[in-house]
XYZ file of C-alpha atoms in Angstrom:
362
model
C -24.333 3.489 0.663
C -22.542 2.398 3.832
C -20.383 -0.527 2.752
C -18.084 -2.048 0.182
C -19.503 -4.285 -2.529
C -17.501 -7.384 -1.691
C -18.578 -8.950 1.607
C -15.307 -10.918 1.674
C -13.384 -7.729 2.467
C -13.487 -7.771 6.204
C -12.061 -5.348 8.710
C -8.246 -5.470 8.765
C -7.789 -6.962 5.304
C -4.136 -6.765 4.156
C -3.975 -6.730 0.384
C -1.081 -7.425 -1.971
C -0.706 -4.630 -4.575
C 0.941 -5.925 -7.713
C 1.076 -5.260 -11.445
C -0.754 -7.540 -13.906
C 2.429 -9.386 -14.931
C 2.952 -10.372 -11.246
C -0.648 -11.378 -10.501
C -0.379 -15.124 -11.065
C 2.671 -15.336 -8.795
C 1.018 -13.204 -6.110
C -2.366 -14.929 -6.117
C -1.375 -17.831 -3.799
C 0.087 -15.328 -1.259
C -3.143 -13.323 -1.360
C -5.474 -16.252 -0.706
C -4.524 -16.431 2.962
C -7.466 -15.574 5.329
C -7.647 -11.816 5.837
C -5.745 -11.157 2.614
C -6.514 -10.240 -0.953
C -5.157 -8.789 -4.149
C -5.039 -5.433 -5.892
C -3.844 -5.408 -9.502
C -2.645 -2.385 -11.473
C -1.983 -2.422 -15.239
C 1.437 -3.488 -16.563
C 2.734 -0.764 -18.918
C -0.679 0.982 -18.920
C -2.336 -2.094 -20.511
C -5.847 -1.838 -19.104
C -7.195 -4.606 -21.365
C -4.451 -6.916 -20.155
C -5.373 -6.089 -16.571
C -9.017 -7.024 -17.160
C -8.039 -10.240 -18.944
C -5.723 -11.218 -16.086
C -8.532 -10.643 -13.549
C -10.941 -12.735 -15.618
C -8.392 -15.583 -15.817
C -7.796 -15.517 -12.046
C -11.486 -15.608 -11.274
C -12.729 -18.062 -13.921
C -9.769 -20.346 -14.582
C -7.884 -20.241 -11.281
C -11.025 -19.872 -9.170
C -9.444 -17.125 -7.097
C -11.689 -16.696 -4.016
C -10.003 -13.947 -2.016
C -10.966 -10.232 -2.402
C -9.801 -8.903 -5.771
C -9.608 -5.202 -6.640
C -8.546 -3.564 -9.894
C -6.728 -0.229 -9.923
C -6.748 1.528 -13.306
C -3.905 3.802 -12.111
C -4.814 6.572 -14.560
C -3.458 8.912 -11.890
C 0.115 7.631 -12.324
C 2.962 8.226 -14.782
C 4.047 11.144 -16.964
C 0.703 11.115 -18.831
C -1.488 10.905 -15.698
C -4.961 12.379 -15.873
C -6.244 15.172 -13.627
C -9.045 14.722 -11.070
C -11.451 16.478 -13.467
C -11.184 13.593 -16.002
C -14.498 11.717 -16.269
C -14.790 8.137 -15.234
C -14.736 5.584 -18.076
C -18.141 3.804 -18.054
C -16.626 0.690 -19.659
C -14.109 0.429 -16.824
C -16.866 0.585 -14.224
C -19.054 -1.859 -16.166
C -16.294 -4.459 -16.654
C -15.591 -4.585 -12.889
C -19.283 -5.203 -12.252
C -19.359 -7.914 -14.871
C -16.406 -9.618 -13.186
C -18.140 -9.347 -9.804
C -15.346 -7.476 -8.060
C -15.558 -4.307 -5.947
C -15.856 -1.320 -8.267
C -13.036 1.255 -7.963
C -13.246 4.532 -9.904
C -10.550 5.221 -12.477
C -9.854 8.605 -10.902
C -7.288 11.154 -11.996
C -4.771 12.868 -9.734
C -5.931 15.382 -7.096
C -3.260 18.079 -7.049
C -2.689 20.471 -4.185
C -5.551 23.008 -4.001
C -7.713 21.163 -6.578
C -10.843 21.194 -4.460
C -13.191 21.069 -7.478
C -11.415 17.937 -8.710
C -11.593 16.315 -5.232
C -15.257 17.091 -4.851
C -15.960 15.915 -8.394
C -14.479 12.454 -7.824
C -16.351 11.980 -4.555
C -19.754 13.194 -5.693
C -19.628 11.434 -9.069
C -18.788 8.193 -7.246
C -21.581 8.784 -4.660
C -24.314 8.624 -7.334
C -23.044 5.290 -8.609
C -24.208 2.109 -6.828
C -21.652 0.295 -4.649
C -18.627 2.255 -5.907
C -15.368 3.091 -4.096
C -13.988 6.537 -4.829
C -10.264 6.322 -5.495
C -8.478 9.476 -4.230
C -4.907 9.838 -5.540
C -3.744 12.767 -3.435
C -0.926 15.274 -3.250
C 0.375 14.812 0.313
C -0.597 18.397 1.276
C -4.182 17.175 1.541
C -3.150 15.220 4.627
C -0.256 17.386 5.881
C -1.951 20.802 5.958
C -4.724 21.445 8.441
C -6.818 23.564 6.069
C -6.504 21.056 3.232
C -7.286 18.271 5.698
C -10.420 20.027 6.841
C -11.585 20.439 3.219
C -10.773 16.829 2.419
C -12.621 15.317 5.400
C -15.564 17.644 4.854
C -16.066 16.429 1.287
C -15.580 12.800 2.321
C -18.274 13.116 4.985
C -20.590 14.882 2.629
C -20.295 12.232 -0.053
C -20.673 9.410 2.502
C -19.266 6.608 0.381
C -16.205 4.424 0.807
C -12.850 5.848 -0.356
C -9.472 4.368 -1.377
C -6.500 6.691 -0.735
C -3.349 6.731 -2.874
C -0.639 9.013 -1.440
C 2.030 10.752 -3.499
C 5.659 11.027 -2.355
C 9.115 10.468 -3.784
C 9.573 7.744 -1.157
C 7.419 6.820 1.882
C 4.617 9.361 2.243
C 4.302 8.520 5.959
C 7.807 9.844 6.487
C 6.372 13.335 5.778
C 5.173 15.430 8.781
C 1.398 15.507 9.142
C 0.531 12.558 6.887
C -0.210 10.179 9.823
C -2.408 12.866 11.421
C -4.220 13.381 8.126
C -4.849 9.646 7.674
C -6.287 9.396 11.176
C -8.587 12.344 10.411
C -9.851 10.557 7.298
C -10.365 7.371 9.312
C -12.507 9.416 11.693
C -14.924 10.358 8.926
C -17.135 7.334 9.455
C -16.778 5.841 5.959
C -14.988 2.648 5.028
C -11.429 3.634 4.035
C -8.916 1.675 2.053
C -5.237 2.527 1.538
C -3.586 1.558 -1.749
C 0.121 1.582 -2.740
C 1.476 1.377 0.803
C 4.335 -0.232 2.702
C 4.724 -1.095 6.399
C 2.431 1.821 7.416
C -0.389 -0.350 6.047
C -0.272 -2.100 9.411
C -0.617 1.178 11.302
C -3.614 2.113 9.158
C -5.286 -1.224 9.910
C -4.579 -0.870 13.615
C -6.335 2.548 13.562
C -9.445 1.405 11.784
C -8.780 1.233 8.042
C -11.018 -1.314 6.325
C -8.136 -2.596 4.185
C -4.614 -1.593 3.150
C -2.489 -2.792 0.245
C 1.274 -3.369 0.342
C 3.122 -3.011 -2.993
C 5.315 -5.821 -4.254
C 7.946 -3.326 -5.549
C 8.957 0.227 -4.584
C 6.927 1.828 -7.335
C 3.739 0.225 -5.970
C 4.387 1.309 -2.363
C 3.579 4.994 -3.065
C 2.568 7.215 -5.951
C 5.722 8.573 -7.524
C 5.519 12.319 -8.388
C 5.504 13.095 -12.080
C 9.072 13.945 -13.140
C 9.867 17.565 -14.094
C 10.440 18.174 -17.816
C 14.084 17.829 -18.820
C 15.753 20.638 -20.670
C 18.808 18.621 -21.667
C 19.342 15.131 -23.133
C 17.531 12.236 -21.422
C 19.789 10.158 -19.204
C 20.441 6.643 -20.441
C 21.286 3.469 -18.627
C 18.541 3.765 -15.954
C 18.429 0.849 -13.567
C 15.519 0.116 -11.187
C 16.219 0.321 -7.468
C 17.747 -2.759 -5.947
C 15.103 -4.926 -4.185
C 14.316 -4.267 -0.618
C 12.763 -6.609 1.966
C 10.921 -6.049 5.236
C 13.229 -6.501 8.166
C 10.800 -7.177 10.954
C 12.879 -6.032 13.984
C 13.316 -2.551 12.344
C 9.712 -2.563 11.034
C 10.825 -1.212 7.689
C 12.006 -2.111 4.190
C 15.762 -2.349 3.938
C 18.116 -3.113 1.071
C 19.137 -6.775 1.241
C 22.788 -5.906 1.143
C 22.309 -3.534 4.105
C 20.665 -6.373 6.073
C 23.655 -8.614 5.251
C 26.131 -5.951 6.429
C 24.222 -5.486 9.691
C 24.179 -9.223 10.182
C 27.977 -9.380 9.870
C 28.244 -6.731 12.571
C 25.584 -8.238 14.818
C 25.446 -12.019 14.365
C 22.417 -12.386 16.625
C 20.215 -15.307 15.394
C 17.292 -13.956 17.305
C 17.291 -10.824 15.120
C 18.060 -12.289 11.715
C 16.397 -15.695 11.674
C 13.098 -15.712 9.791
C 10.344 -18.315 10.125
C 8.276 -17.149 7.096
C 7.571 -19.824 4.466
C 9.988 -18.169 2.045
C 12.977 -18.083 4.386
C 11.977 -21.271 6.168
C 14.134 -20.670 9.217
C 17.105 -19.238 7.362
C 18.668 -15.874 8.187
C 16.792 -13.261 6.196
C 19.889 -12.099 4.353
C 20.167 -15.399 2.476
C 18.879 -13.454 -0.499
C 22.098 -11.451 -0.617
C 23.687 -14.446 -2.366
C 21.331 -13.957 -5.331
C 21.656 -11.500 -8.209
C 19.454 -8.442 -8.013
C 17.019 -9.814 -10.618
C 16.734 -13.066 -8.718
C 16.025 -11.279 -5.425
C 12.880 -9.464 -6.434
C 10.420 -12.314 -6.126
C 11.659 -13.870 -2.829
C 12.044 -10.364 -1.416
C 8.411 -9.372 -1.947
C 7.130 -12.842 -1.034
C 9.062 -12.733 2.205
C 7.924 -9.207 2.920
C 4.247 -9.943 2.444
C 4.411 -13.089 4.568
C 6.112 -11.228 7.400
C 3.587 -8.366 7.215
C 0.682 -10.838 7.195
C 2.023 -12.491 10.371
C 2.489 -9.093 11.997
C -1.049 -8.132 11.043
C -2.430 -11.250 12.669
C -0.457 -10.476 15.839
C -1.422 -6.808 15.966
C -5.137 -7.281 15.309
C -5.834 -10.032 17.799
C -7.818 -7.426 19.651
C -9.216 -4.292 17.981
C -9.201 -2.521 21.345
C -5.466 -2.980 21.904
C -4.285 -2.783 18.267
C -3.316 0.955 18.311
C -1.283 0.555 21.514
C 0.329 -2.655 20.186
C 1.314 -0.868 16.960
C 2.862 2.015 18.965
C 4.840 -0.509 21.038
C 6.115 -2.182 17.874
C 7.202 1.185 16.462
C 9.027 2.049 19.705
C 10.868 -1.271 19.693
C 11.759 -0.852 16.001
C 13.358 2.552 16.716
C 15.508 0.909 19.415
C 16.456 -2.045 17.193
C 17.325 0.214 14.230
C 19.745 2.234 16.349
C 21.257 -0.979 17.782
C 22.039 -2.026 14.227
C 23.541 1.372 13.354
C 20.667 2.461 11.126
C 18.646 5.608 11.227
C 15.102 4.561 12.220
C 12.528 4.814 9.457
C 11.008 8.329 9.843
C 7.450 7.060 9.794
C 8.065 5.239 13.066
C 8.385 8.545 14.953
C 5.232 9.912 13.407
C 3.228 6.800 14.358
C 4.672 6.761 17.884
C 2.929 10.084 18.628
C -0.500 8.459 18.361
C -1.019 6.094 21.236
C -4.769 6.578 21.712
C -7.179 4.246 20.035
C -7.883 5.205 16.411
C -11.131 5.660 14.637
C -13.890 3.183 15.290
C -13.900 0.423 12.691
C -16.691 1.003 10.145
C -18.554 -2.083 9.071
C -17.994 -3.052 5.481
C -21.398 -4.454 4.731
C -24.705 -2.783 5.093
């Protein structure tokens, strides 16, 4: 098999990765040309995820690419890579007519049998994308990277990478190099649970990349270590962040507002996306944290979609254009008194054209 099952997924597709309770809100954003939607379960409710997908397709007539991520690799009770696929999960995706993603478990460092098992079990299934939820060492370490790419080439089918890190996995040394090595394997490659580096992946030949609506969907959070003492109470989720285009990174909305007070440059802070509608991007600072979440991710996705369109005007120049944007973002970040996002430096080192784009349909 050489391609993905859904012909609507074209080269350079930027997907919105959301949970099932956000899907109806995200669907209009994801129906833009070159876009699509990835949905993960809300509170591990797989049946609710499938019902949401069916409603979108049959009642809302959602026509953009739609992918379903079982996310059995996530959370304290995540499954290992050796866990078998659930035949019902695979069957229900086929019945819905969406691309089939495996419900893979987590591939820990050194778990070569688990890695090989996911790839080769997926390879014998028709039109199936092997989801690879990876410990970052698989991309960072040269030996691990060689093993990973060897198995991907041997299996020959499309893969969807999910990268583990406490924050942005592309801030870790070696992860960009590892991704580029995977993109050079000659198989269609998707990237799930990503943030701004989704654009870098697309510029270097990824078939599609998904940007999460919230921080927990922009990387795979490591499983927490067991607690020996009492469990802490009063946990609050992280304050919403939004993409600040000049710095090419997610920033806390309050941090954007403080930078704006120090540097009242309308050319930096004005935003023409349909959410901001010409206002300064820190208008959301006037809202409560709970009220910021939706406009923050809607703004972020719109900004990234516009950047994707700009970067991918020519596949030949996309890698160099991405490098230029990263270089400018480093300069702008320092101008605003911020440390540049670490991933920018890692991407800057790769100015040569990335892997040749692999066609998505046979």
